[in-house]
Amino acid sequence: MTKRSVVRGCGSYLPRQVLTNAELATRIDTSDEWIVQRTGIRQRHIAADGEFTSHLALNAAHAALADAGMDAQQIDLIVLATSTPDNTFPATAVAVQHGLGISHGAAFDLQAVCSGFIFALATADNFLRTGGYKRALVIGAETFSRILDWNDRGTCVLFGDGAGAVVLEAQEQPGKSFDRGVLTTHLRSDGRHKSKLYVDGGPSSTQTVGHLRMEGREVFKHAVGMITDVIEDAFAATGLGADDIDWFVPHQANKRIIDASAHKLHIAPRKVVLTVDLHGNTSAASIPLALSVAVKDGRIKKGDLVLLEAMGGGFTWGSALVRW
Ligand code: ACO
């Protein structure tokens, strides 16, 4: 027998306001056709004034707990992935913890940009498997609309706001590849690429929040190779392969990157969960948002093998294989 982090529930939250490509085209020199063709994005959600990352995260956490049929008091670990915290400190996770009415256990933020959810999942999984904690909320929550340069058409059309969460529980499993739970996680980073996708401000450097800057072509050039590489690591570690996958739930940055990665890995298009058209790139929130959509519409079911991957600023990248 071995301890595994089993997914007990999943939930998400999107701000009410929807910003379509057509509306963007009235503000900057762009078009629905250009955005759809290059990225697959048709619309994104934008947080309201006074609606913070912690508010989105708390709503997603409530939805995940309801899906799990659990009370917040049963949670003893909160790992929240975000690059757009409410404040420089304290961690947005403690605002969520407080909002849930919990004052036991631990809550902290983790920052790996678009790979944040995979990094948070791996971190929580390690804590649960080593026995330090019993039940974790793993959250990805972002308000990227707050760090965009709305005059830069090369970046502002790509991102959106939202949050998603999963509840993990430590459970004894047989120790086989058919176990339920997180079967393997693989994390990578390479700081040589840190200036290809970054925010040009921060407390220690400029004492400002700054705006997102990106060399889009450079990111694109590296994305597919890094993604497929770290997925091959997950396959090698488990003896599982593309044919075993029921659902591929990638970070939702760009449809072209997702399609090219699935193609290279020989994953059938019908197994790919796509939400980038409706959500845009919500960074650390994109995977749990997509998971939540596919669970709600009945695609992802108990026992399904789900492949997750992400790549983003740093660069950071990672993969996870989870049996639902
Ligand atoms: N609308 C219309 N034209 C635009 C827009 C826009 N929104 N943005 C840029 N252009 C123009 C450029 O000005 C340029 O015009 P020019 O030829 O007259 O100079 C032309 O389109 C081509 O610009 P490129 O930046 O070279 O366009 P490209 O084909 O590379 O597409 C894009 C840009 C979509 C950003 C692409 O590089 C990409 O998808 N990169 C991956 C980046 C990504 O997904 N990042 C997300 C964060 S990282 C992650 O999550 C993995």
CSV table of C-alpha atoms and ligand atoms in Angstrom, one decimal:
chain,number,residue,atom,x,y,z
A,1,MET,CA,0.0,0.0,0.0
A,2,THR,CA,1.1,3.6,-0.6
A,3,LYS,CA,-0.3,7.0,0.3
A,4,ARG,CA,-1.8,8.9,-2.6
A,5,SER,CA,-3.3,12.4,-2.9
A,6,VAL,CA,-6.8,11.6,-4.2
A,7,VAL,CA,-9.0,14.3,-5.8
A,8,ARG,CA,-12.2,14.6,-3.8
A,9,GLY,CA,-13.6,17.7,-5.4
A,10,CYS,CA,-13.1,20.4,-8.0
A,11,GLY,CA,-14.6,23.9,-8.5
A,12,SER,CA,-14.1,27.2,-10.2
A,13,TYR,CA,-15.2,30.8,-10.4
A,14,LEU,CA,-15.2,33.3,-13.2
A,15,PRO,CA,-15.9,37.1,-12.7
A,16,ARG,CA,-19.2,38.1,-14.2
A,17,GLN,CA,-17.8,40.6,-16.8
A,18,VAL,CA,-17.0,39.1,-20.2
A,19,LEU,CA,-14.7,41.0,-22.6
A,20,THR,CA,-15.0,39.8,-26.2
A,21,ASN,CA,-12.5,40.2,-29.0
A,22,ALA,CA,-14.9,42.5,-30.7
A,23,GLU,CA,-15.0,44.9,-27.7
A,24,LEU,CA,-11.2,44.8,-27.5
A,25,ALA,CA,-11.1,45.8,-31.2
A,26,THR,CA,-13.0,49.0,-30.4
A,27,ARG,CA,-10.2,50.0,-28.0
A,28,ILE,CA,-6.9,48.8,-29.7
A,29,ASP,CA,-5.8,48.1,-33.2
A,30,THR,CA,-6.7,44.4,-33.4
A,31,SER,CA,-9.5,42.2,-34.7
A,32,ASP,CA,-11.5,39.1,-33.7
A,33,GLU,CA,-10.1,37.3,-36.7
A,34,TRP,CA,-6.4,38.0,-35.8
A,35,ILE,CA,-6.9,36.9,-32.1
A,36,VAL,CA,-8.8,33.8,-33.0
A,37,GLN,CA,-6.4,32.7,-35.7
A,38,ARG,CA,-3.3,33.2,-33.6
A,39,THR,CA,-4.6,32.0,-30.2
A,40,GLY,CA,-8.0,30.5,-30.4
A,41,ILE,CA,-9.2,33.0,-27.8
A,42,ARG,CA,-12.7,34.5,-28.3
A,43,GLN,CA,-13.4,36.1,-24.9
A,44,ARG,CA,-12.1,36.4,-21.4
A,45,HIS,CA,-13.5,37.3,-18.0
A,46,ILE,CA,-12.4,40.5,-16.2
A,47,ALA,CA,-12.7,41.0,-12.4
A,48,ALA,CA,-14.9,43.9,-11.2
A,49,ASP,CA,-13.5,46.9,-9.3
A,50,GLY,CA,-13.0,45.8,-5.8
A,51,GLU,CA,-12.9,42.1,-6.8
A,52,PHE,CA,-9.5,40.7,-5.8
A,53,THR,CA,-7.7,37.4,-6.5
A,54,SER,CA,-8.6,36.2,-3.0
A,55,HIS,CA,-12.3,36.8,-3.7
A,56,LEU,CA,-12.1,34.6,-6.9
A,57,ALA,CA,-10.1,32.0,-5.0
A,58,LEU,CA,-12.5,31.9,-2.1
A,59,ASN,CA,-15.5,31.3,-4.5
A,60,ALA,CA,-13.5,28.5,-6.2
A,61,ALA,CA,-12.6,27.0,-2.9
A,62,HIS,CA,-16.3,27.0,-1.8
A,63,ALA,CA,-17.3,25.3,-5.1
A,64,ALA,CA,-14.6,22.6,-4.7
A,65,LEU,CA,-15.6,21.9,-1.1
A,66,ALA,CA,-19.2,21.6,-2.1
A,67,ASP,CA,-18.3,19.2,-4.9
A,68,ALA,CA,-16.3,17.2,-2.4
A,69,GLY,CA,-19.1,17.2,0.1
A,70,MET,CA,-16.7,18.5,2.7
A,71,ASP,CA,-16.7,21.2,5.4
A,72,ALA,CA,-13.9,23.8,5.3
A,73,GLN,CA,-12.9,22.7,8.8
A,74,GLN,CA,-11.6,19.4,7.3
A,75,ILE,CA,-9.0,21.2,5.3
A,76,ASP,CA,-5.5,21.5,7.0
A,77,LEU,CA,-3.4,22.8,4.0
A,78,ILE,CA,-4.0,25.6,1.5
A,79,VAL,CA,-1.6,26.1,-1.4
A,80,LEU,CA,-2.5,28.9,-3.6
A,81,ALA,CA,-0.8,29.5,-6.9
A,82,THR,CA,-0.9,33.1,-8.1
A,83,SER,CA,1.3,35.8,-9.7
A,84,THR,CA,-1.3,38.5,-8.9
A,85,PRO,CA,-1.7,38.4,-5.1
A,86,ASP,CA,-4.0,40.9,-3.4
A,87,ASN,CA,-0.9,42.4,-1.6
A,88,THR,CA,2.8,41.9,-1.7
A,89,PHE,CA,2.2,40.2,1.6
A,90,PRO,CA,0.6,38.5,3.5
A,91,ALA,CA,-0.1,35.6,1.2
A,92,THR,CA,-3.5,35.6,-0.6
A,93,ALA,CA,-3.9,32.0,0.8
A,94,VAL,CA,-4.3,33.4,4.3
A,95,ALA,CA,-7.1,35.6,3.1
A,96,VAL,CA,-8.8,32.5,1.7
A,97,GLN,CA,-8.1,30.6,4.9
A,98,HIS,CA,-9.7,33.4,6.9
A,99,GLY,CA,-12.7,33.6,4.4
A,100,LEU,CA,-13.2,29.9,4.9
A,101,GLY,CA,-13.3,30.4,8.7
A,102,ILE,CA,-10.3,28.2,9.3
A,103,SER,CA,-7.5,29.0,11.7
A,104,HIS,CA,-5.7,25.7,11.9
A,105,GLY,CA,-3.2,24.1,9.5
A,106,ALA,CA,-1.1,26.1,7.0
A,107,ALA,CA,-1.8,28.4,4.1
A,108,PHE,CA,0.7,29.8,1.7
A,109,ASP,CA,1.1,31.2,-1.8
A,110,LEU,CA,3.3,29.7,-4.5
A,111,GLN,CA,4.5,31.6,-7.6
A,112,ALA,CA,5.5,29.8,-10.8
A,113,VAL,CA,3.4,32.0,-13.2
A,114,CYS,CA,1.4,29.9,-15.7
A,115,SER,CA,2.9,26.6,-14.2
A,116,GLY,CA,1.7,27.6,-10.8
A,117,PHE,CA,-1.1,25.1,-10.5
A,118,ILE,CA,1.2,22.1,-11.4
A,119,PHE,CA,3.8,23.4,-8.9
A,120,ALA,CA,1.1,23.8,-6.2
A,121,LEU,CA,-0.3,20.4,-6.9
A,122,ALA,CA,3.1,18.8,-6.6
A,123,THR,CA,3.8,20.7,-3.4
A,124,ALA,CA,0.5,19.7,-1.8
A,125,ASP,CA,0.9,16.1,-3.0
A,126,ASN,CA,4.3,15.8,-1.3
A,127,PHE,CA,3.0,17.2,2.0
A,128,LEU,CA,0.0,14.8,1.9
A,129,ARG,CA,2.1,11.7,1.0
A,130,THR,CA,4.6,12.4,3.7
A,131,GLY,CA,1.8,12.5,6.3
A,132,GLY,CA,2.2,16.1,7.5
A,133,TYR,CA,-1.3,17.0,6.4
A,134,LYS,CA,-4.5,15.2,5.6
A,135,ARG,CA,-6.6,17.3,3.2
A,136,ALA,CA,-5.5,20.1,1.0
A,137,LEU,CA,-7.1,22.8,-1.1
A,138,VAL,CA,-4.9,23.5,-4.2
A,139,ILE,CA,-6.0,26.7,-5.8
A,140,GLY,CA,-5.0,28.7,-8.9
A,141,ALA,CA,-6.3,32.2,-8.9
A,142,GLU,CA,-5.4,35.3,-11.0
A,143,THR,CA,-6.4,38.8,-11.8
A,144,PHE,CA,-4.0,39.2,-14.8
A,145,SER,CA,-6.2,42.1,-16.0
A,146,ARG,CA,-4.5,44.2,-13.3
A,147,ILE,CA,-1.0,43.7,-14.6
A,148,LEU,CA,-1.7,44.1,-18.3
A,149,ASP,CA,-0.6,47.0,-20.4
A,150,TRP,CA,-3.9,47.6,-22.1
A,151,ASN,CA,-2.1,49.6,-24.9
A,152,ASP,CA,0.1,46.6,-25.8
A,153,ARG,CA,-1.9,44.6,-28.3
A,154,GLY,CA,0.7,41.9,-28.3
A,155,THR,CA,-0.2,40.9,-24.8
A,156,CYS,CA,-3.4,42.4,-23.5
A,157,VAL,CA,-5.6,40.2,-25.9
A,158,LEU,CA,-4.2,37.0,-24.4
A,159,PHE,CA,-5.1,37.0,-20.7
A,160,GLY,CA,-8.1,36.8,-18.4
A,161,ASP,CA,-9.2,36.5,-14.8
A,162,GLY,CA,-10.5,33.5,-12.9
A,163,ALA,CA,-9.9,30.8,-10.3
A,164,GLY,CA,-10.1,27.1,-9.9
A,165,ALA,CA,-9.5,24.7,-7.0
A,166,VAL,CA,-9.2,21.0,-6.2
A,167,VAL,CA,-9.6,19.3,-2.9
A,168,LEU,CA,-7.0,16.5,-2.3
A,169,GLU,CA,-7.1,13.9,0.4
A,170,ALA,CA,-4.4,11.5,1.6
A,171,GLN,CA,-5.6,8.0,1.1
A,172,GLU,CA,-4.0,4.5,1.1
A,173,GLN,CA,-3.9,3.0,-2.4
A,174,PRO,CA,-2.5,-0.3,-3.7
A,175,GLY,CA,0.7,1.4,-5.1
A,176,LYS,CA,-0.1,0.6,-8.7
A,177,SER,CA,-0.6,2.6,-11.9
A,178,PHE,CA,-4.3,2.0,-11.6
A,179,ASP,CA,-4.4,3.8,-8.1
A,180,ARG,CA,-6.6,6.8,-7.7
A,181,GLY,CA,-4.8,10.1,-7.1
A,182,VAL,CA,-1.8,12.0,-8.2
A,183,LEU,CA,0.5,9.3,-9.8
A,184,THR,CA,3.4,11.5,-10.6
A,185,THR,CA,4.5,15.1,-10.9
A,186,HIS,CA,7.5,16.6,-12.8
A,187,LEU,CA,8.6,20.2,-12.3
A,188,ARG,CA,11.3,22.1,-14.3
A,189,SER,CA,12.6,25.7,-14.5
A,190,ASP,CA,15.3,27.5,-16.5
A,191,GLY,CA,16.1,31.1,-15.4
A,192,ARG,CA,18.1,31.8,-18.6
A,193,HIS,CA,14.7,32.6,-20.1
A,194,LYS,CA,13.5,34.9,-17.3
A,195,SER,CA,13.4,38.1,-19.5
A,196,LYS,CA,11.2,36.5,-22.2
A,197,LEU,CA,8.1,36.7,-20.1
A,198,TYR,CA,8.1,38.9,-17.0
A,199,VAL,CA,6.6,41.9,-15.2
A,200,ASP,CA,8.6,45.1,-15.3
A,201,GLY,CA,8.1,46.0,-11.7
A,202,GLY,CA,8.2,44.7,-8.2
A,203,PRO,CA,8.6,45.6,-4.5
A,204,SER,CA,12.4,45.2,-4.4
A,205,SER,CA,13.3,46.6,-7.9
A,206,THR,CA,10.9,49.4,-8.7
A,207,GLN,CA,8.5,49.6,-5.7
A,208,THR,CA,5.7,49.4,-8.3
A,209,VAL,CA,3.5,46.5,-9.5
A,210,GLY,CA,4.6,46.8,-13.1
A,211,HIS,CA,3.2,45.4,-16.4
A,212,LEU,CA,3.5,42.1,-18.2
A,213,ARG,CA,6.0,42.0,-21.0
A,214,MET,CA,6.5,39.1,-23.4
A,215,GLU,CA,8.5,38.1,-26.4
A,216,GLY,CA,5.6,36.1,-27.8
A,217,ARG,CA,7.6,34.3,-30.6
A,218,GLU,CA,10.3,33.3,-28.2
A,219,VAL,CA,7.8,31.8,-25.8
A,220,PHE,CA,6.1,30.0,-28.6
A,221,LYS,CA,9.4,28.6,-29.9
A,222,HIS,CA,10.2,26.9,-26.6
A,223,ALA,CA,6.7,25.9,-25.5
A,224,VAL,CA,5.9,22.7,-27.4
A,225,GLY,CA,9.4,21.2,-26.8
A,226,MET,CA,9.4,21.9,-23.1
A,227,ILE,CA,5.8,20.7,-22.6
A,228,THR,CA,6.3,17.4,-24.5
A,229,ASP,CA,9.6,16.8,-22.8
A,230,VAL,CA,8.1,17.0,-19.3
A,231,ILE,CA,5.1,14.9,-20.3
A,232,GLU,CA,7.5,12.2,-21.6
A,233,ASP,CA,9.1,12.3,-18.1
A,234,ALA,CA,5.6,11.5,-16.6
A,235,PHE,CA,5.1,8.6,-19.0
A,236,ALA,CA,8.6,7.2,-18.3
A,237,ALA,CA,8.0,7.4,-14.5
A,238,THR,CA,4.7,5.6,-14.6
A,239,GLY,CA,5.0,3.2,-17.6
A,240,LEU,CA,1.8,4.9,-18.9
A,241,GLY,CA,1.5,6.4,-22.3
A,242,ALA,CA,-0.6,8.6,-24.7
A,243,ASP,CA,-3.0,5.7,-25.3
A,244,ASP,CA,-3.8,5.3,-21.6
A,245,ILE,CA,-4.8,8.9,-21.2
A,246,ASP,CA,-8.6,9.6,-21.0
A,247,TRP,CA,-8.2,13.4,-20.9
A,248,PHE,CA,-5.5,15.9,-21.6
A,249,VAL,CA,-6.0,19.1,-19.7
A,250,PRO,CA,-3.2,21.5,-20.7
A,251,HIS,CA,-2.5,25.0,-19.5
A,252,GLN,CA,-4.8,27.1,-21.7
A,253,ALA,CA,-2.4,29.7,-23.2
A,254,ASN,CA,-2.9,29.3,-26.9
A,255,LYS,CA,-4.7,26.8,-29.0
A,256,ARG,CA,-1.9,26.4,-31.4
A,257,ILE,CA,0.5,25.4,-28.7
A,258,ILE,CA,-2.0,22.9,-27.3
A,259,ASP,CA,-2.8,21.4,-30.7
A,260,ALA,CA,0.9,21.1,-31.6
A,261,SER,CA,1.7,19.5,-28.2
A,262,ALA,CA,-1.1,17.0,-28.5
A,263,HIS,CA,-0.2,16.2,-32.1
A,264,LYS,CA,3.5,15.6,-31.1
A,265,LEU,CA,2.4,13.3,-28.3
A,266,HIS,CA,-0.1,11.4,-30.4
A,267,ILE,CA,-3.0,12.4,-28.1
A,268,ALA,CA,-6.3,12.3,-30.0
A,269,PRO,CA,-8.0,15.7,-30.4
A,270,ARG,CA,-11.2,14.3,-28.8
A,271,LYS,CA,-9.3,13.8,-25.5
A,272,VAL,CA,-8.1,17.4,-25.3
A,273,VAL,CA,-10.1,19.7,-22.9
A,274,LEU,CA,-10.1,23.2,-24.4
A,275,THR,CA,-11.4,26.4,-22.6
A,276,VAL,CA,-8.9,28.9,-24.0
A,277,ASP,CA,-11.7,30.2,-26.4
A,278,LEU,CA,-13.9,31.2,-23.5
A,279,HIS,CA,-11.4,32.0,-20.7
A,280,GLY,CA,-8.3,33.3,-22.4
A,281,ASN,CA,-5.0,32.6,-20.6
A,282,THR,CA,-5.8,32.7,-16.9
A,283,SER,CA,-2.3,31.7,-15.9
A,284,ALA,CA,-2.2,29.5,-12.7
A,285,ALA,CA,-6.0,29.3,-12.8
A,286,SER,CA,-6.4,27.8,-16.3
A,287,ILE,CA,-5.9,24.1,-15.5
A,288,PRO,CA,-8.3,23.9,-12.5
A,289,LEU,CA,-10.8,26.0,-14.5
A,290,ALA,CA,-10.6,23.6,-17.4
A,291,LEU,CA,-10.8,20.6,-15.0
A,292,SER,CA,-13.9,22.0,-13.4
A,293,VAL,CA,-15.6,22.5,-16.8
A,294,ALA,CA,-14.8,18.9,-17.9
A,295,VAL,CA,-16.0,17.5,-14.5
A,296,LYS,CA,-19.2,19.5,-14.6
A,297,ASP,CA,-20.1,18.5,-18.2
A,298,GLY,CA,-19.5,14.8,-17.3
A,299,ARG,CA,-16.4,14.2,-19.4
A,300,ILE,CA,-13.9,13.6,-16.5
A,301,LYS,CA,-15.3,10.7,-14.4
A,302,LYS,CA,-14.0,8.7,-11.4
A,303,GLY,CA,-11.2,6.4,-12.5
A,304,ASP,CA,-10.2,8.5,-15.6
A,305,LEU,CA,-6.6,9.1,-16.3
A,306,VAL,CA,-6.0,12.8,-16.6
A,307,LEU,CA,-2.8,14.4,-18.0
A,308,LEU,CA,-2.0,17.9,-16.9
A,309,GLU,CA,0.8,20.2,-18.1
A,310,ALA,CA,1.8,23.8,-18.0
A,311,MET,CA,4.6,26.1,-19.2
A,312,GLY,CA,5.1,29.8,-18.3
A,313,GLY,CA,7.3,32.6,-17.2
A,314,GLY,CA,10.7,31.8,-15.8
A,315,PHE,CA,10.6,29.6,-17.8
A,316,THR,CA,8.9,27.1,-15.6
A,317,TRP,CA,7.1,24.0,-16.8
A,318,GLY,CA,5.7,20.8,-15.4
A,319,SER,CA,3.4,17.8,-15.8
A,320,ALA,CA,1.2,15.6,-13.6
A,321,LEU,CA,-0.7,12.4,-14.2
A,322,VAL,CA,-3.8,12.1,-12.0
A,323,ARG,CA,-6.2,9.2,-11.8
A,324,TRP,CA,-9.6,10.9,-11.0
B,1,ACO,N1,-3.8,42.2,-33.2
B,1,ACO,C1,-3.4,42.5,-34.5
B,1,ACO,N2,-2.1,42.4,-34.8
B,1,ACO,C2,-1.2,42.1,-33.8
B,1,ACO,C3,-1.6,41.9,-32.5
B,1,ACO,C4,-3.0,42.0,-32.2
B,1,ACO,N3,-3.5,41.7,-31.0
B,1,ACO,N4,-0.5,41.6,-31.7
B,1,ACO,C5,0.5,41.7,-32.5
B,1,ACO,N5,0.1,42.0,-33.8
B,1,ACO,C6,0.9,42.2,-35.0
B,1,ACO,C7,2.3,42.6,-34.7
B,1,ACO,O1,2.5,44.0,-34.4
B,1,ACO,C8,3.0,42.2,-35.9
B,1,ACO,O2,2.8,43.1,-36.9
B,1,ACO,P1,4.0,43.5,-38.0
B,1,ACO,O3,4.3,42.3,-38.7
B,1,ACO,O4,3.4,44.6,-38.8
B,1,ACO,O5,5.2,44.0,-37.1
B,1,ACO,C9,2.3,40.9,-36.4
B,1,ACO,O6,1.0,41.0,-35.7
B,1,ACO,C10,3.0,39.7,-36.0
B,1,ACO,O7,3.4,39.8,-34.6
B,1,ACO,P2,4.1,38.6,-33.8
B,1,ACO,O8,4.2,39.0,-32.4
B,1,ACO,O9,5.3,38.1,-34.5
B,1,ACO,O10,2.8,37.6,-33.9
B,1,ACO,P3,2.9,36.0,-33.7
B,1,ACO,O11,2.4,35.4,-34.9
B,1,ACO,O12,4.1,35.6,-33.0
B,1,ACO,O13,1.7,35.9,-32.7
B,1,ACO,C11,1.4,35.6,-30.3
B,1,ACO,C12,1.8,36.6,-31.4
B,1,ACO,C13,-0.1,35.2,-30.5
B,1,ACO,C14,1.6,36.3,-29.0
B,1,ACO,C15,2.3,34.4,-30.4
B,1,ACO,O14,3.6,34.7,-30.5
B,1,ACO,C16,2.1,33.4,-29.3
B,1,ACO,O15,1.1,32.8,-29.2
B,1,ACO,N6,3.1,33.2,-28.5
B,1,ACO,C17,3.0,32.4,-27.3
B,1,ACO,C18,2.9,33.3,-26.2
B,1,ACO,C19,1.8,32.8,-25.2
B,1,ACO,O16,0.9,32.1,-25.5
B,1,ACO,N7,2.0,33.4,-24.1
B,1,ACO,C20,1.2,33.2,-23.0
B,1,ACO,C21,1.9,33.2,-21.8
B,1,ACO,S1,3.1,32.0,-21.7
B,1,ACO,C22,2.3,30.7,-21.5
B,1,ACO,O17,1.3,30.7,-20.8
B,1,ACO,C23,2.8,29.5,-22.1
